[in-house]
CSV table of C-alpha atoms in Angstrom, one decimal:
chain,number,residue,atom,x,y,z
A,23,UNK,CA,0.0,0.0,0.0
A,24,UNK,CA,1.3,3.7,-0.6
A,25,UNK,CA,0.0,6.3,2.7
A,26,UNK,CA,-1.3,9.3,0.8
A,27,UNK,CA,-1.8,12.7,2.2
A,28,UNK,CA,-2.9,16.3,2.0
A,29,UNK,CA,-2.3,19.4,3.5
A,30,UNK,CA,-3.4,23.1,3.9
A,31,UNK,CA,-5.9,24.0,1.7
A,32,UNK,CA,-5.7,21.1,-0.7
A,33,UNK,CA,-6.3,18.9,2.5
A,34,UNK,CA,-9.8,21.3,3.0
A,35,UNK,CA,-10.5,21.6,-0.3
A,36,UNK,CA,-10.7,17.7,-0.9
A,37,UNK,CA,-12.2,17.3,2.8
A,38,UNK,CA,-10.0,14.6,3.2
A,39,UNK,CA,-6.0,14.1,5.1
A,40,UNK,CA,-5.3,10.8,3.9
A,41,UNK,CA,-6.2,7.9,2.0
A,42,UNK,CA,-4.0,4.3,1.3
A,43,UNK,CA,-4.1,3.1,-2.3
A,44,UNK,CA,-2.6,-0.4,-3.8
A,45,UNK,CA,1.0,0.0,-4.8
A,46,UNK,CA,0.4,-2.2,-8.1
A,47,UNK,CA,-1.9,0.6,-9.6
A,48,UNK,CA,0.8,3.0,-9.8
A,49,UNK,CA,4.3,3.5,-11.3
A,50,UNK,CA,5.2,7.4,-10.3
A,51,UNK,CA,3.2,10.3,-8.6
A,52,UNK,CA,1.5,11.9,-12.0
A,53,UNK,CA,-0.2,8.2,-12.0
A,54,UNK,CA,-0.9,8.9,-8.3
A,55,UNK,CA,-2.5,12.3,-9.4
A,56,UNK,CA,-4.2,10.8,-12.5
A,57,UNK,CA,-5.8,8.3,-10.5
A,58,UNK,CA,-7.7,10.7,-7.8
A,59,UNK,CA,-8.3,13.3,-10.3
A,60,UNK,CA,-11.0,10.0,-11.5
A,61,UNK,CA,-12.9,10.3,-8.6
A,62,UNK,CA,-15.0,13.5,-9.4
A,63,UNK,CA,-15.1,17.0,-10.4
A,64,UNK,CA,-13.5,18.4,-7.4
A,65,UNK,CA,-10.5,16.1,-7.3
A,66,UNK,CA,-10.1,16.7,-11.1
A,67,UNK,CA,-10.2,20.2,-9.9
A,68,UNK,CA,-7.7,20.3,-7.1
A,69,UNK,CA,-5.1,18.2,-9.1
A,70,UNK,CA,-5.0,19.8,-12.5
A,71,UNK,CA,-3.8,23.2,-10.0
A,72,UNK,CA,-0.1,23.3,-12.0
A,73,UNK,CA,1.1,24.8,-8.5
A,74,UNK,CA,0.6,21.7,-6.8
A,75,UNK,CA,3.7,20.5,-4.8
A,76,UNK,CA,4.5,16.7,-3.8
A,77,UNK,CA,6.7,14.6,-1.8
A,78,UNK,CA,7.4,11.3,-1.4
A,79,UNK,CA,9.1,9.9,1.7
A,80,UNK,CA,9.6,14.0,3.3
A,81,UNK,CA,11.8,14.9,0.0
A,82,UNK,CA,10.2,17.2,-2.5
A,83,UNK,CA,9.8,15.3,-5.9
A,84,UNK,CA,8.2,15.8,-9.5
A,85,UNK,CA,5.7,14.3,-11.1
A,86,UNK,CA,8.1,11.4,-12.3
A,87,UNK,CA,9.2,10.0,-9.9
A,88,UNK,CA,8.6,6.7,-9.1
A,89,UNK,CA,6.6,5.3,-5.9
A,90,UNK,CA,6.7,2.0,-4.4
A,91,UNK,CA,4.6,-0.1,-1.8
A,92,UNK,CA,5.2,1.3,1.7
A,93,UNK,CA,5.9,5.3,0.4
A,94,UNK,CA,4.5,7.9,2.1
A,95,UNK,CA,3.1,10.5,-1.1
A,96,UNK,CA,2.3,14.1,0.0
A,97,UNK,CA,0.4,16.4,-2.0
A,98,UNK,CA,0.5,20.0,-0.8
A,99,UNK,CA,0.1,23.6,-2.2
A,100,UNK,CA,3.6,25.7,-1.9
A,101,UNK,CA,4.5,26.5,1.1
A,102,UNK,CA,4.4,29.9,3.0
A,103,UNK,CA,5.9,29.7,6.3
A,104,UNK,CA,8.7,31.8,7.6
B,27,UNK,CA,42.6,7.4,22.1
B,28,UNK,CA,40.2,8.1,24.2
B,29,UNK,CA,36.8,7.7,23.4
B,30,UNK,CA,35.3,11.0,23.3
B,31,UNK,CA,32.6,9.8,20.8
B,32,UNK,CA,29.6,9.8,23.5
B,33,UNK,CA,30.7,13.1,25.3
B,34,UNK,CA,30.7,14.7,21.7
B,35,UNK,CA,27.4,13.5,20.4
B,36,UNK,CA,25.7,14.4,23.9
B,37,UNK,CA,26.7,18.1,23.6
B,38,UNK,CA,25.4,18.0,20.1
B,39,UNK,CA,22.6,16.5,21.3
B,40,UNK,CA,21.9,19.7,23.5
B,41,UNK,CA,22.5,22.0,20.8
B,42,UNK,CA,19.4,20.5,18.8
B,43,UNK,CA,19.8,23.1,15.7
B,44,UNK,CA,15.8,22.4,15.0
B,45,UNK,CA,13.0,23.3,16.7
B,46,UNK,CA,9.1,23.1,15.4
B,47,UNK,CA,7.2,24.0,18.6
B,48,UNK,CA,4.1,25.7,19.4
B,49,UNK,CA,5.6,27.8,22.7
B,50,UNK,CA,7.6,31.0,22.0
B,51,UNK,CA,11.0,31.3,22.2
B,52,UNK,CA,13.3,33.7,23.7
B,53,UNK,CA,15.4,35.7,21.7
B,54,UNK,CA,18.4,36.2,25.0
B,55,UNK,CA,18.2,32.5,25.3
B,56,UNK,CA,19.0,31.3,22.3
B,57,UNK,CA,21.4,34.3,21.4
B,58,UNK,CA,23.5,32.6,25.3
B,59,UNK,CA,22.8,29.1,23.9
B,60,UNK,CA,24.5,30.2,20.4
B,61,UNK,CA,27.9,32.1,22.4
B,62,UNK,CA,27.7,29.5,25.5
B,63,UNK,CA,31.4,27.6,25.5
B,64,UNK,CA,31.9,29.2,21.9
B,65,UNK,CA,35.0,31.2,22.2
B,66,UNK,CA,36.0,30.9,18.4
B,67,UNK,CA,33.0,32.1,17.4
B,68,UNK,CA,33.4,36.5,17.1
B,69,UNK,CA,30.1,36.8,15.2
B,70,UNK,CA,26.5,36.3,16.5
B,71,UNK,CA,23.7,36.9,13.7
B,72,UNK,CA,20.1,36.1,14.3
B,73,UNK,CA,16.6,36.8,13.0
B,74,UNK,CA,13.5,36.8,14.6
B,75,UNK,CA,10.3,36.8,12.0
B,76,UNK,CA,6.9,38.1,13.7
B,77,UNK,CA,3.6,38.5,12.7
B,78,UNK,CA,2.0,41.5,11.3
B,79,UNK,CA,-1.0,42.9,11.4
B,80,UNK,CA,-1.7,43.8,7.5
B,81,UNK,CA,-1.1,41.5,4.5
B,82,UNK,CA,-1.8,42.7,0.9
B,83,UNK,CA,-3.9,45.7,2.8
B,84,UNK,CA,-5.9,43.5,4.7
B,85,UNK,CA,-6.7,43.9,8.5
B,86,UNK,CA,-4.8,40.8,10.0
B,87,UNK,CA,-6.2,39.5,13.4
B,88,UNK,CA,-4.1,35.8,13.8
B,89,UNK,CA,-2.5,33.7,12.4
B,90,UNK,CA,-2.6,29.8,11.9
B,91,UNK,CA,0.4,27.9,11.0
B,92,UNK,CA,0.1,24.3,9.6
B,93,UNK,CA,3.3,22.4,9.2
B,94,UNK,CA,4.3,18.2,7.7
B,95,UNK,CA,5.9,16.7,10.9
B,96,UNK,CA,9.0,14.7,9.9
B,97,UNK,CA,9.0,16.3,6.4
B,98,UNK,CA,9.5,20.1,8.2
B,99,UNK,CA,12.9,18.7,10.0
B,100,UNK,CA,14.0,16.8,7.2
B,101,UNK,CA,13.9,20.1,4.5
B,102,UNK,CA,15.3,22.3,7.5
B,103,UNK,CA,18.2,19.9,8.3
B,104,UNK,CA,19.0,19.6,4.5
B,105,UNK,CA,18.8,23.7,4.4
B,106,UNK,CA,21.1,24.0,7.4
B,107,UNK,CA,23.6,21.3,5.7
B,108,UNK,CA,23.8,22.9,2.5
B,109,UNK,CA,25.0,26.2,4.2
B,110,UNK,CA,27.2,24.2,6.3
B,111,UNK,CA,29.2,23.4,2.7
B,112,UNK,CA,28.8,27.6,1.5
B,113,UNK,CA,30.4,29.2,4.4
B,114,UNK,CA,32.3,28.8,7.3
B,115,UNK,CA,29.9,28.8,10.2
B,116,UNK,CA,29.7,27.5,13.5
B,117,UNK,CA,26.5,27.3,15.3
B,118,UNK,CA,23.0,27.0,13.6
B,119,UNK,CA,19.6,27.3,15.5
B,120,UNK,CA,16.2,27.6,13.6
B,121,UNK,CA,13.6,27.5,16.1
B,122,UNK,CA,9.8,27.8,13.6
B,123,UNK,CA,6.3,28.0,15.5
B,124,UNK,CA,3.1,26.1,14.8
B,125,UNK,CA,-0.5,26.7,15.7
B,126,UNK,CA,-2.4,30.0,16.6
B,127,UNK,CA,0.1,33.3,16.6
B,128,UNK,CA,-1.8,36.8,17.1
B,129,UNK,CA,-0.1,40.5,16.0
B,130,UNK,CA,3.3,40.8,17.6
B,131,UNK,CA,4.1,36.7,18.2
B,132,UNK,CA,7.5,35.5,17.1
B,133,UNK,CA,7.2,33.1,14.4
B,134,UNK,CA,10.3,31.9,13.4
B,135,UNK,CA,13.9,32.3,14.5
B,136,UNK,CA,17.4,31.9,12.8
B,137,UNK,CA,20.5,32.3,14.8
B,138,UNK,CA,24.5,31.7,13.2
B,139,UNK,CA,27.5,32.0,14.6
B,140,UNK,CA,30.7,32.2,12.5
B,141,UNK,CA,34.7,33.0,13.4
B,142,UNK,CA,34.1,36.2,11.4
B,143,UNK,CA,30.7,38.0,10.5
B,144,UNK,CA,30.1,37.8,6.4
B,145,UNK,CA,30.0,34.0,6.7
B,146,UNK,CA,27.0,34.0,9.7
B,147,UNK,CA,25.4,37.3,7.4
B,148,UNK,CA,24.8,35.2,4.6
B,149,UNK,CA,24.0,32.3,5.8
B,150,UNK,CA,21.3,33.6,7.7
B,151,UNK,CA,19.6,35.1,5.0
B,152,UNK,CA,20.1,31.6,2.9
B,153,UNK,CA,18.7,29.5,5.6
B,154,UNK,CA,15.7,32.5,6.1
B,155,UNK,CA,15.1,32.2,2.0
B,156,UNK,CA,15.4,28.6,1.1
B,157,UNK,CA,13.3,28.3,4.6
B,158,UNK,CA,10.4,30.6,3.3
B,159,UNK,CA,10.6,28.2,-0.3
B,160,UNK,CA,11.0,25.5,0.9
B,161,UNK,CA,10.4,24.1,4.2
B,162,UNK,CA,6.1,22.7,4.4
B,163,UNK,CA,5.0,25.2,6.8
B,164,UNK,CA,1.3,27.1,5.7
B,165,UNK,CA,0.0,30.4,6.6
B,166,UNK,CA,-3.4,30.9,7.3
B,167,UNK,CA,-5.0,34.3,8.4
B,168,UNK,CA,-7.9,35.4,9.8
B,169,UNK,CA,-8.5,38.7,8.8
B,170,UNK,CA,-11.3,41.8,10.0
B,171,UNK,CA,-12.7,44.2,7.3
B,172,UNK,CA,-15.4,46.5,8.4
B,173,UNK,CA,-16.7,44.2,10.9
B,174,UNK,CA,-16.8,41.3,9.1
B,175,UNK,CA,-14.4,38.2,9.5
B,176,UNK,CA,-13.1,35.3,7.0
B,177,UNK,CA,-10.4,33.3,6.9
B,178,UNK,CA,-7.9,32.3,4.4
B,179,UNK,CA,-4.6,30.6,3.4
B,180,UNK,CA,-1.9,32.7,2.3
B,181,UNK,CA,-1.0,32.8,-1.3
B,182,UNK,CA,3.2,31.8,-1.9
B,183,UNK,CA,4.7,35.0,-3.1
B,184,UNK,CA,6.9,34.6,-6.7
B,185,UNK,CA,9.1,37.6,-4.9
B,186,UNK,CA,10.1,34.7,-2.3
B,187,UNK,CA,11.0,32.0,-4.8
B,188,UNK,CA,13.0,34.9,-6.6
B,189,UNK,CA,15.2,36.0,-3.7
B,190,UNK,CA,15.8,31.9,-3.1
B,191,UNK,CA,16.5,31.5,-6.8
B,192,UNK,CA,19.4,34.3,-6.4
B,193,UNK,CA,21.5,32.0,-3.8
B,194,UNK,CA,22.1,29.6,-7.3
């Protein structure tokens, strides 16, 4: 299983902090983001934002990276703390 | 040889160069933690980040910060060690609050020491600006206008990124 989760306003705007899905499905993160943006309008929405940031395992990556069983994915808008 | 290996590590230990934590910090504290047993050390440079009560010309009334435990450490660390290689510092402290702040609260601190003062100068502002890119912290703001109250996170600003993008 890959741990999944969201934070900030992408985690309000899909009402949801995590989620688990089956490693096999998915080769890299844009899979990952293809794959929720499937389950309606407002995921569609929040994933085709081209500002979207993700990490995998607490280091930034892009969209090709690849993801494996047991990965923690985060998908968060970019950061503004400081 | 004697094995100072565990003596070492525990005064590292004390000098934990990270802090996320909801509590404020105080400045004369750190600065003595920073100079304490640091004789080689002839250059102190800190900077304390607080919150202010207008963004973009709207009435701020507090703050909200929302942070990725274990991902907020890691991006720090890797921040801190990359200035480590540019200059010739000494000690690093970056203490970053979390949770409610109102107008006037410290939000984040940044404290270098170096033998002499252009290495701790610059890499104070490097840590502040890869910090403000890069570390997973979010900014959410309650703000007042003529009586009436909404909240809202704060957009990233492309001046930011900019400033970050100068460092190479």
């Amino acid at each position: 299983m890959i741990n999944i989760v969201f934070f900030a306003a992408l985690r309000e705007q899909l009402d949801c902090e995590q989620l688990s899905i089956s490693a096999d499905k998915v080769k890299t993160v844009a899979d990952i983001k293809q794959l929720l943006s499937d389950k309606n309008e407002q995921w569609l929405k929040t994933f085709s934002n081209s500002s979207l940031l993700s990490a995998v395992n607490h280091d930034m990556v892009n969209s090709e990276h690849l993801v494996k069983s047991g990965d923690e994915v985060a998908f968060f808008p970019p950061v503004t703390g400081g | 040889m004697p094995d100072n290996s565990e003596i070492i590590m525990t005064n590292r230990n004390e000098r934990q160069e990270i802090s996320i934590q909801q509590q404020d910090f105080s400045l004369a504290d750190e600065v003595a933690l920073l100079e304490q047993n640091n004789p080689t050390d002839g250059a102190v440079v800190t900077f304390t980040g607080r919150v202010r009560n207008n963004n973009n010309g709207n009435s701020v009334t507090t703050l909200t910060l929302e942070h990725y435990p274990g991902m907020t450490e890691k991006s720090l660390a890797k921040i801190i060690a990359q200035a480590k290689e540019r200059w010739n510092i000494g000690r690093v402290k970056v203490i970053h609050r979390i949770g409610e702040l109102s107008i006037g609260d410290q939000i984040v601190f940044v404290g270098v020491t170096s033998k002499h003062r252009q290495d701790a100068f610059a890499a104070n502002e490097f840590i502040m600006d890869y910090l403000k890119v890069s570390a997973p912290f979010w900014k959410k703001e309650r703000i007042n206008n003529d009586g009436k109250t909404t909240e809202s996170w704060l957009d990233a600003k492309s001046t930011d990124t900019d400033k970050a993008d100068l460092w190479g």
